[in-house]
Amino acid sequence: MEPVRVLRSEGVEPVVFYANSNIHPADEYAHRLDTLRAWAVEEGLEVVEGVYDPEAWEATAGRVGDAAEAAFGMIVNEEGDRAEGAEPTEARTAREARCRACYRLRFEEAARYAREHGFDALGTTLSVSPYQYTAIIREELERACEREGIRARFEDYRSFYNEATRRSREGGMYRQNYCGCRFSDAEADAERELRRAERRAVREAEAAAHANERAAEEAERARKRAEKQAYAAKQAKKRAALKALRERR
Ligand code: SF4
């Protein structure tokens, strides 16, 4: 949504090329495409569907992903793993390689289409997402465009992510909860579980801290009660002594 708004504000009329052989399963691919098309009609935007070729994806990114999984098991992103300058682990590098192969396949297809149909430039909406590898997206977009002799129009749209989220929610649009491929589906489930466990741990730590506070408050109340009782007993004793004195006189 946001790249289209931004491009139009810059006087560019884009055509959306839907190149998503990565999406698994086919129903999900169709659902996302239907969502895009319904919105594009409202916006008066042209959408071109690329070739849905999951076999080509499996032969490239899928193969890289299988090798990474065989070496490292499921690769779950920790908080901040994709942040610029994050320390790369071997597993993270392997996952990046899979995503790079995935971007490459889709950008090559899009750039080929753009060249064959006389477009000036190719950009991408992938750079809206803070969950993607932005630097690799840029490299692969530029590489694909160079091969086809067209201009790469890369823009980092991540600052528009919150606005895109707000607008799509407000419009009641379908919002996918995983990137697209079979790996990302399982990884997103695991990452959500990880986040839930982290939130649970924070809640439990807070509850434990509150329990300590409550226990300290209760101990203080008990101390004050005991102090009061001791004072009352002392006063009663005094009164009794005075009374005995008076009676003796
Ligand atoms: S996580 Fe996303 S970008 Fe990476 S391989 Fe899967 S579909 Fe492609």
PDB file of C-alpha atoms and ligand atoms in Angstrom:
ATOM      1  CA  MET A   1       0.000   0.000   0.000  1.00  0.00           C
ATOM      2  CA  GLU A   2       2.617   2.514   1.077  1.00  0.00           C
ATOM      3  CA  PRO A   3       5.068   2.077  -1.847  1.00  0.00           C
ATOM      4  CA  VAL A   4       2.218   2.785  -4.262  1.00  0.00           C
ATOM      5  CA  ARG A   5       1.200   5.890  -2.324  1.00  0.00           C
ATOM      6  CA  VAL A   6       4.810   7.104  -2.147  1.00  0.00           C
ATOM      7  CA  LEU A   7       5.523   6.434  -5.836  1.00  0.00           C
ATOM      8  CA  ARG A   8       2.356   8.186  -6.928  1.00  0.00           C
ATOM      9  CA  SER A   9       3.252  11.177  -4.759  1.00  0.00           C
ATOM     10  CA  GLU A  10       6.518  11.280  -6.716  1.00  0.00           C
ATOM     11  CA  GLY A  11       4.674  11.254 -10.044  1.00  0.00           C
ATOM     12  CA  VAL A  12       5.348   7.575 -10.799  1.00  0.00           C
ATOM     13  CA  GLU A  13       2.507   5.284 -11.865  1.00  0.00           C
ATOM     14  CA  PRO A  14       3.544   1.745 -10.927  1.00  0.00           C
ATOM     15  CA  VAL A  15       2.308  -1.610 -12.205  1.00  0.00           C
ATOM     16  CA  VAL A  16       2.393  -4.361  -9.591  1.00  0.00           C
ATOM     17  CA  PHE A  17       4.095  -7.553 -10.687  1.00  0.00           C
ATOM     18  CA  TYR A  18       3.126 -10.419  -8.395  1.00  0.00           C
ATOM     19  CA  ALA A  19       6.166 -12.726  -8.418  1.00  0.00           C
ATOM     20  CA  ASN A  20       5.610 -15.116  -5.535  1.00  0.00           C
ATOM     21  CA  SER A  21       6.509 -18.702  -6.399  1.00  0.00           C
ATOM     22  CA  ASN A  22       7.831 -18.834  -2.837  1.00  0.00           C
ATOM     23  CA  ILE A  23       4.358 -18.828  -1.308  1.00  0.00           C
ATOM     24  CA  HIS A  24       3.248 -22.109   0.158  1.00  0.00           C
ATOM     25  CA  PRO A  25       0.678 -23.570  -0.041  1.00  0.00           C
ATOM     26  CA  ALA A  26      -1.091 -22.659  -3.281  1.00  0.00           C
ATOM     27  CA  ASP A  27      -4.258 -21.603  -1.391  1.00  0.00           C
ATOM     28  CA  GLU A  28      -2.238 -19.004   0.475  1.00  0.00           C
ATOM     29  CA  TYR A  29      -0.748 -17.767  -2.788  1.00  0.00           C
ATOM     30  CA  ALA A  30      -4.247 -17.352  -4.233  1.00  0.00           C
ATOM     31  CA  HIS A  31      -5.602 -15.705  -1.076  1.00  0.00           C
ATOM     32  CA  ARG A  32      -2.865 -13.060  -1.038  1.00  0.00           C
ATOM     33  CA  LEU A  33      -3.310 -12.434  -4.758  1.00  0.00           C
ATOM     34  CA  ASP A  34      -7.081 -12.030  -4.337  1.00  0.00           C
ATOM     35  CA  THR A  35      -6.471  -9.552  -1.507  1.00  0.00           C
ATOM     36  CA  LEU A  36      -4.075  -7.572  -3.666  1.00  0.00           C
ATOM     37  CA  ARG A  37      -6.445  -7.571  -6.633  1.00  0.00           C
ATOM     38  CA  ALA A  38      -9.428  -6.404  -4.600  1.00  0.00           C
ATOM     39  CA  TRP A  39      -7.406  -3.487  -3.250  1.00  0.00           C
ATOM     40  CA  ALA A  40      -5.878  -2.690  -6.655  1.00  0.00           C
ATOM     41  CA  VAL A  41      -9.360  -2.339  -8.157  1.00  0.00           C
ATOM     42  CA  GLU A  42     -10.209   0.310  -5.559  1.00  0.00           C
ATOM     43  CA  GLU A  43      -6.923   2.076  -6.275  1.00  0.00           C
ATOM     44  CA  GLY A  44      -7.161   1.857 -10.071  1.00  0.00           C
ATOM     45  CA  LEU A  45      -3.869  -0.001 -10.077  1.00  0.00           C
ATOM     46  CA  GLU A  46      -2.740  -2.542 -12.662  1.00  0.00           C
ATOM     47  CA  VAL A  47      -1.645  -5.946 -11.355  1.00  0.00           C
ATOM     48  CA  VAL A  48       0.233  -8.520 -13.433  1.00  0.00           C
ATOM     49  CA  GLU A  49       0.543 -12.047 -12.102  1.00  0.00           C
ATOM     50  CA  GLY A  50       3.881 -13.752 -12.681  1.00  0.00           C
ATOM     51  CA  VAL A  51       4.167 -17.484 -13.264  1.00  0.00           C
ATOM     52  CA  TYR A  52       3.425 -19.450 -10.098  1.00  0.00           C
ATOM     53  CA  ASP A  53       6.201 -22.008 -10.223  1.00  0.00           C
ATOM     54  CA  PRO A  54       6.809 -23.582  -6.796  1.00  0.00           C
ATOM     55  CA  GLU A  55       9.024 -26.215  -8.439  1.00  0.00           C
ATOM     56  CA  ALA A  56      11.430 -23.523  -9.639  1.00  0.00           C
ATOM     57  CA  TRP A  57      11.445 -22.111  -6.109  1.00  0.00           C
ATOM     58  CA  GLU A  58      12.105 -25.554  -4.608  1.00  0.00           C
ATOM     59  CA  ALA A  59      14.982 -26.106  -7.039  1.00  0.00           C
ATOM     60  CA  THR A  60      16.675 -22.879  -5.920  1.00  0.00           C
ATOM     61  CA  ALA A  61      15.735 -21.312  -2.567  1.00  0.00           C
ATOM     62  CA  GLY A  62      14.064 -24.525  -1.380  1.00  0.00           C
ATOM     63  CA  ARG A  63      17.268 -26.481  -1.941  1.00  0.00           C
ATOM     64  CA  VAL A  64      19.320 -23.869  -0.067  1.00  0.00           C
ATOM     65  CA  GLY A  65      16.743 -23.885   2.752  1.00  0.00           C
ATOM     66  CA  ASP A  66      16.788 -27.692   3.022  1.00  0.00           C
ATOM     67  CA  ALA A  67      20.594 -27.680   3.282  1.00  0.00           C
ATOM     68  CA  ALA A  68      20.422 -24.999   5.990  1.00  0.00           C
ATOM     69  CA  GLU A  69      17.794 -26.952   7.899  1.00  0.00           C
ATOM     70  CA  ALA A  70      19.825 -30.171   7.630  1.00  0.00           C
ATOM     71  CA  ALA A  71      22.819 -28.333   9.118  1.00  0.00           C
ATOM     72  CA  PHE A  72      21.097 -26.244  11.791  1.00  0.00           C
ATOM     73  CA  GLY A  73      17.543 -27.518  12.235  1.00  0.00           C
ATOM     74  CA  MET A  74      14.806 -24.909  12.293  1.00  0.00           C
ATOM     75  CA  ILE A  75      16.418 -21.465  12.269  1.00  0.00           C
ATOM     76  CA  VAL A  76      14.413 -19.188  14.511  1.00  0.00           C
ATOM     77  CA  ASN A  77      15.192 -15.492  14.560  1.00  0.00           C
ATOM     78  CA  GLU A  78      15.957 -14.035  17.941  1.00  0.00           C
ATOM     79  CA  GLU A  79      14.844 -10.486  18.696  1.00  0.00           C
ATOM     80  CA  GLY A  80      17.005  -8.053  16.671  1.00  0.00           C
ATOM     81  CA  ASP A  81      18.625 -10.712  14.461  1.00  0.00           C
ATOM     82  CA  ARG A  82      17.840  -8.731  11.337  1.00  0.00           C
ATOM     83  CA  ALA A  83      18.962  -5.412  12.767  1.00  0.00           C
ATOM     84  CA  GLU A  84      21.754  -3.667  10.877  1.00  0.00           C
ATOM     85  CA  GLY A  85      25.079  -4.721  12.322  1.00  0.00           C
ATOM     86  CA  ALA A  86      23.653  -7.764  14.132  1.00  0.00           C
ATOM     87  CA  GLU A  87      26.312 -10.379  14.710  1.00  0.00           C
ATOM     88  CA  PRO A  88      25.821 -13.111  12.064  1.00  0.00           C
ATOM     89  CA  THR A  89      25.720 -16.662  13.348  1.00  0.00           C
ATOM     90  CA  GLU A  90      26.286 -19.568  10.974  1.00  0.00           C
ATOM     91  CA  ALA A  91      22.620 -20.471  11.148  1.00  0.00           C
ATOM     92  CA  ARG A  92      21.568 -16.891  10.476  1.00  0.00           C
ATOM     93  CA  THR A  93      23.913 -16.739   7.488  1.00  0.00           C
ATOM     94  CA  ALA A  94      22.386 -19.957   6.163  1.00  0.00           C
ATOM     95  CA  ARG A  95      18.892 -18.507   6.490  1.00  0.00           C
ATOM     96  CA  GLU A  96      19.979 -15.323   4.748  1.00  0.00           C
ATOM     97  CA  ALA A  97      21.338 -17.432   1.879  1.00  0.00           C
ATOM     98  CA  ARG A  98      17.923 -19.024   1.472  1.00  0.00           C
ATOM     99  CA  CYS A  99      16.179 -15.658   1.412  1.00  0.00           C
ATOM    100  CA  ARG A 100      18.759 -14.285  -1.011  1.00  0.00           C
ATOM    101  CA  ALA A 101      18.063 -17.166  -3.405  1.00  0.00           C
ATOM    102  CA  CYS A 102      14.348 -16.486  -3.004  1.00  0.00           C
ATOM    103  CA  TYR A 103      14.711 -12.747  -3.749  1.00  0.00           C
ATOM    104  CA  ARG A 104      16.956 -13.581  -6.694  1.00  0.00           C
ATOM    105  CA  LEU A 105      14.448 -15.893  -8.341  1.00  0.00           C
ATOM    106  CA  ARG A 106      11.607 -13.413  -7.987  1.00  0.00           C
ATOM    107  CA  PHE A 107      13.575 -10.302  -8.975  1.00  0.00           C
ATOM    108  CA  GLU A 108      15.006 -12.070 -12.030  1.00  0.00           C
ATOM    109  CA  GLU A 109      11.489 -12.944 -13.145  1.00  0.00           C
ATOM    110  CA  ALA A 110      10.215  -9.423 -12.489  1.00  0.00           C
ATOM    111  CA  ALA A 111      13.192  -7.744 -14.169  1.00  0.00           C
ATOM    112  CA  ARG A 112      12.798  -9.974 -17.232  1.00  0.00           C
ATOM    113  CA  TYR A 113       9.139  -9.058 -17.467  1.00  0.00           C
ATOM    114  CA  ALA A 114       9.960  -5.366 -17.015  1.00  0.00           C
ATOM    115  CA  ARG A 115      12.520  -5.422 -19.796  1.00  0.00           C
ATOM    116  CA  GLU A 116      10.310  -7.398 -22.160  1.00  0.00           C
ATOM    117  CA  HIS A 117       7.432  -4.975 -21.593  1.00  0.00           C
ATOM    118  CA  GLY A 118       9.384  -1.751 -21.873  1.00  0.00           C
ATOM    119  CA  PHE A 119       9.351  -0.578 -18.253  1.00  0.00           C
ATOM    120  CA  ASP A 120      11.899   2.053 -17.157  1.00  0.00           C
ATOM    121  CA  ALA A 121      12.653   0.668 -13.743  1.00  0.00           C
ATOM    122  CA  LEU A 122      11.902  -2.004 -11.184  1.00  0.00           C
ATOM    123  CA  GLY A 123      11.337  -1.446  -7.481  1.00  0.00           C
ATOM    124  CA  THR A 124      10.100  -3.706  -4.724  1.00  0.00           C
ATOM    125  CA  THR A 125       7.573  -3.666  -1.906  1.00  0.00           C
ATOM    126  CA  LEU A 126       9.667  -6.163   0.089  1.00  0.00           C
ATOM    127  CA  SER A 127      11.593  -3.287   1.631  1.00  0.00           C
ATOM    128  CA  VAL A 128       8.510  -2.195   3.607  1.00  0.00           C
ATOM    129  CA  SER A 129       8.956  -5.094   5.965  1.00  0.00           C
ATOM    130  CA  PRO A 130      11.308  -4.848   8.940  1.00  0.00           C
ATOM    131  CA  TYR A 131      11.265  -8.655   8.944  1.00  0.00           C
ATOM    132  CA  GLN A 132      13.146  -8.916   5.658  1.00  0.00           C
ATOM    133  CA  TYR A 133      16.868  -8.559   4.883  1.00  0.00           C
ATOM    134  CA  THR A 134      16.819  -5.058   3.455  1.00  0.00           C
ATOM    135  CA  ALA A 135      20.469  -4.871   2.388  1.00  0.00           C
ATOM    136  CA  ILE A 136      20.205  -8.195   0.546  1.00  0.00           C
ATOM    137  CA  ILE A 137      16.975  -7.098  -1.111  1.00  0.00           C
ATOM    138  CA  ARG A 138      18.760  -4.048  -2.470  1.00  0.00           C
ATOM    139  CA  GLU A 139      21.727  -6.081  -3.730  1.00  0.00           C
ATOM    140  CA  GLU A 140      19.515  -8.620  -5.452  1.00  0.00           C
ATOM    141  CA  LEU A 141      17.229  -6.022  -6.980  1.00  0.00           C
ATOM    142  CA  GLU A 142      20.212  -4.159  -8.403  1.00  0.00           C
ATOM    143  CA  ARG A 143      21.783  -7.369  -9.652  1.00  0.00           C
ATOM    144  CA  ALA A 144      18.611  -8.481 -11.461  1.00  0.00           C
ATOM    145  CA  CYS A 145      18.092  -5.053 -13.014  1.00  0.00           C
ATOM    146  CA  GLU A 146      21.662  -4.851 -14.186  1.00  0.00           C
ATOM    147  CA  ARG A 147      21.334  -8.223 -15.903  1.00  0.00           C
ATOM    148  CA  GLU A 148      18.287  -7.002 -17.796  1.00  0.00           C
ATOM    149  CA  GLY A 149      19.613  -3.512 -18.467  1.00  0.00           C
ATOM    150  CA  ILE A 150      16.874  -1.651 -16.578  1.00  0.00           C
ATOM    151  CA  ARG A 151      17.073   0.802 -13.692  1.00  0.00           C
ATOM    152  CA  ALA A 152      16.739  -0.435 -10.104  1.00  0.00           C
ATOM    153  CA  ARG A 153      14.494   1.880  -8.132  1.00  0.00           C
ATOM    154  CA  PHE A 154      15.210   0.745  -4.616  1.00  0.00           C
ATOM    155  CA  GLU A 155      13.639   2.594  -1.714  1.00  0.00           C
ATOM    156  CA  ASP A 156      13.804   1.620   1.933  1.00  0.00           C
ATOM    157  CA  TYR A 157      10.138   1.820   2.917  1.00  0.00           C
ATOM    158  CA  ARG A 158      10.520   0.427   6.437  1.00  0.00           C
ATOM    159  CA  SER A 159       9.617   3.749   8.018  1.00  0.00           C
ATOM    160  CA  PHE A 160       6.157   3.296   6.439  1.00  0.00           C
ATOM    161  CA  TYR A 161       5.604  -0.137   7.949  1.00  0.00           C
ATOM    162  CA  ASN A 162       3.486   1.054  10.885  1.00  0.00           C
ATOM    163  CA  GLU A 163       1.337   3.167   8.608  1.00  0.00           C
ATOM    164  CA  ALA A 164       0.899   0.240   6.201  1.00  0.00           C
ATOM    165  CA  THR A 165      -0.108  -1.946   9.142  1.00  0.00           C
ATOM    166  CA  ARG A 166      -2.595   0.633  10.372  1.00  0.00           C
ATOM    167  CA  ARG A 167      -4.160   1.156   6.944  1.00  0.00           C
ATOM    168  CA  SER A 168      -4.443  -2.525   6.130  1.00  0.00           C
ATOM    169  CA  ARG A 169      -6.023  -3.255   9.527  1.00  0.00           C
ATOM    170  CA  GLU A 170      -8.404  -0.365   9.142  1.00  0.00           C
ATOM    171  CA  GLY A 171      -9.376  -1.636   5.698  1.00  0.00           C
ATOM    172  CA  GLY A 172     -10.030  -5.128   7.140  1.00  0.00           C
ATOM    173  CA  MET A 173      -7.520  -6.656   4.746  1.00  0.00           C
ATOM    174  CA  TYR A 174      -6.114 -10.141   5.118  1.00  0.00           C
ATOM    175  CA  ARG A 175      -2.697  -9.894   6.770  1.00  0.00           C
ATOM    176  CA  GLN A 176      -0.425 -12.904   6.475  1.00  0.00           C
ATOM    177  CA  ASN A 177       1.407 -14.011   9.602  1.00  0.00           C
ATOM    178  CA  TYR A 178       4.394 -15.602   7.883  1.00  0.00           C
ATOM    179  CA  CYS A 179       6.657 -14.521   5.059  1.00  0.00           C
ATOM    180  CA  GLY A 180       5.567 -17.068   2.482  1.00  0.00           C
ATOM    181  CA  CYS A 181       7.609 -20.244   2.072  1.00  0.00           C
ATOM    182  CA  ARG A 182       7.138 -23.543   3.902  1.00  0.00           C
ATOM    183  CA  PHE A 183      10.164 -22.794   6.101  1.00  0.00           C
ATOM    184  CA  SER A 184       8.880 -19.399   7.149  1.00  0.00           C
ATOM    185  CA  ASP A 185       5.475 -20.832   8.061  1.00  0.00           C
ATOM    186  CA  ALA A 186       7.056 -23.176  10.618  1.00  0.00           C
ATOM    187  CA  GLU A 187       9.602 -20.566  11.732  1.00  0.00           C
ATOM    188  CA  ALA A 188       6.934 -17.927  12.318  1.00  0.00           C
ATOM    189  CA  ASP A 189       4.999 -20.386  14.534  1.00  0.00           C
ATOM    190  CA  ALA A 190       8.169 -21.103  16.501  1.00  0.00           C
ATOM    191  CA  GLU A 191       9.038 -17.403  16.757  1.00  0.00           C
ATOM    192  CA  ARG A 192       5.554 -16.573  18.013  1.00  0.00           C
ATOM    193  CA  GLU A 193       5.893 -19.341  20.610  1.00  0.00           C
ATOM    194  CA  LEU A 194       9.275 -17.914  21.601  1.00  0.00           C
ATOM    195  CA  ARG A 195       7.802 -14.412  21.996  1.00  0.00           C
ATOM    196  CA  ARG A 196       4.884 -15.856  24.030  1.00  0.00           C
ATOM    197  CA  ALA A 197       7.362 -17.677  26.294  1.00  0.00           C
ATOM    198  CA  GLU A 198       9.365 -14.451  26.707  1.00  0.00           C
ATOM    199  CA  ARG A 199       6.228 -12.493  27.602  1.00  0.00           C
ATOM    200  CA  ARG A 200       5.192 -15.260  30.026  1.00  0.00           C
ATOM    201  CA  ALA A 201       8.609 -15.129  31.704  1.00  0.00           C
ATOM    202  CA  VAL A 202       8.360 -11.325  32.070  1.00  0.00           C
ATOM    203  CA  ARG A 203       4.854 -11.621  33.561  1.00  0.00           C
ATOM    204  CA  GLU A 204       6.009 -14.312  35.992  1.00  0.00           C
ATOM    205  CA  ALA A 205       9.044 -12.253  37.044  1.00  0.00           C
ATOM    206  CA  GLU A 206       6.767  -9.235  37.584  1.00  0.00           C
ATOM    207  CA  ALA A 207       4.309 -11.359  39.571  1.00  0.00           C
ATOM    208  CA  ALA A 208       7.174 -12.708  41.696  1.00  0.00           C
ATOM    209  CA  ALA A 209       8.457  -9.175  42.300  1.00  0.00           C
ATOM    210  CA  HIS A 210       4.937  -8.057  43.279  1.00  0.00           C
ATOM    211  CA  ALA A 211       4.564 -11.067  45.541  1.00  0.00           C
ATOM    212  CA  ASN A 212       7.763 -10.024  47.344  1.00  0.00           C
ATOM    213  CA  GLU A 213       6.436  -6.479  47.647  1.00  0.00           C
ATOM    214  CA  ARG A 214       3.118  -7.766  48.988  1.00  0.00           C
ATOM    215  CA  ALA A 215       4.914 -10.022  51.506  1.00  0.00           C
ATOM    216  CA  ALA A 216       7.043  -7.086  52.689  1.00  0.00           C
ATOM    217  CA  GLU A 217       3.901  -4.922  53.061  1.00  0.00           C
ATOM    218  CA  GLU A 218       2.147  -7.688  55.000  1.00  0.00           C
ATOM    219  CA  ALA A 219       5.177  -8.099  57.294  1.00  0.00           C
ATOM    220  CA  GLU A 220       5.160  -4.342  57.928  1.00  0.00           C
ATOM    221  CA  ARG A 221       1.425  -4.409  58.760  1.00  0.00           C
ATOM    222  CA  ALA A 222       1.996  -7.356  61.144  1.00  0.00           C
ATOM    223  CA  ARG A 223       4.880  -5.501  62.796  1.00  0.00           C
ATOM    224  CA  LYS A 224       2.677  -2.425  63.320  1.00  0.00           C
ATOM    225  CA  ARG A 225      -0.184  -4.571  64.691  1.00  0.00           C
ATOM    226  CA  ALA A 226       2.180  -6.254  67.161  1.00  0.00           C
ATOM    227  CA  GLU A 227       3.573  -2.864  68.174  1.00  0.00           C
ATOM    228  CA  LYS A 228       0.050  -1.566  68.779  1.00  0.00           C
ATOM    229  CA  GLN A 229      -0.901  -4.640  70.800  1.00  0.00           C
ATOM    230  CA  ALA A 230       2.260  -4.359  72.891  1.00  0.00           C
ATOM    231  CA  TYR A 231       1.506  -0.684  73.545  1.00  0.00           C
ATOM    232  CA  ALA A 232      -2.108  -1.463  74.476  1.00  0.00           C
ATOM    233  CA  ALA A 233      -0.960  -4.230  76.832  1.00  0.00           C
ATOM    234  CA  LYS A 234       1.553  -1.880  78.442  1.00  0.00           C
ATOM    235  CA  GLN A 235      -1.122   0.783  78.914  1.00  0.00           C
ATOM    236  CA  ALA A 236      -3.539  -1.778  80.405  1.00  0.00           C
ATOM    237  CA  LYS A 237      -0.809  -2.908  82.788  1.00  0.00           C
ATOM    238  CA  LYS A 238      -0.206   0.717  83.821  1.00  0.00           C
ATOM    239  CA  ARG A 239      -3.899   1.328  84.371  1.00  0.00           C
ATOM    240  CA  ALA A 240      -4.163  -1.849  86.475  1.00  0.00           C
ATOM    241  CA  ALA A 241      -1.173  -0.790  88.615  1.00  0.00           C
ATOM    242  CA  LEU A 242      -2.655   2.679  89.170  1.00  0.00           C
ATOM    243  CA  LYS A 243      -5.999   1.155  90.075  1.00  0.00           C
ATOM    244  CA  ALA A 244      -4.328  -1.187  92.617  1.00  0.00           C
ATOM    245  CA  LEU A 245      -2.487   1.766  94.150  1.00  0.00           C
ATOM    246  CA  ARG A 246      -5.692   3.781  94.433  1.00  0.00           C
ATOM    247  CA  GLU A 247      -7.505   0.849  96.069  1.00  0.00           C
ATOM    248  CA  ARG A 248      -4.695   0.343  98.573  1.00  0.00           C
ATOM    249  CA  ARG A 249      -4.961   3.989  99.703  1.00  0.00           C
TER     250      ARG A 249
HETATM  251  S1  SF4 B   1      11.425 -16.459   4.487  1.00  0.00           S
HETATM  252 FE1  SF4 B   1      10.480 -15.239   2.870  1.00  0.00          FE
HETATM  253  S2  SF4 B   1      12.170 -14.353   1.744  1.00  0.00           S
HETATM  254 FE2  SF4 B   1      13.002 -16.032   2.956  1.00  0.00          FE
HETATM  255  S3  SF4 B   1      12.941 -17.809   1.624  1.00  0.00           S
HETATM  256 FE3  SF4 B   1      11.051 -17.830   2.753  1.00  0.00          FE
HETATM  257  S4  SF4 B   1       9.583 -16.734   1.492  1.00  0.00           S
HETATM  258 FE4  SF4 B   1      11.606 -16.267   0.711  1.00  0.00          FE
END
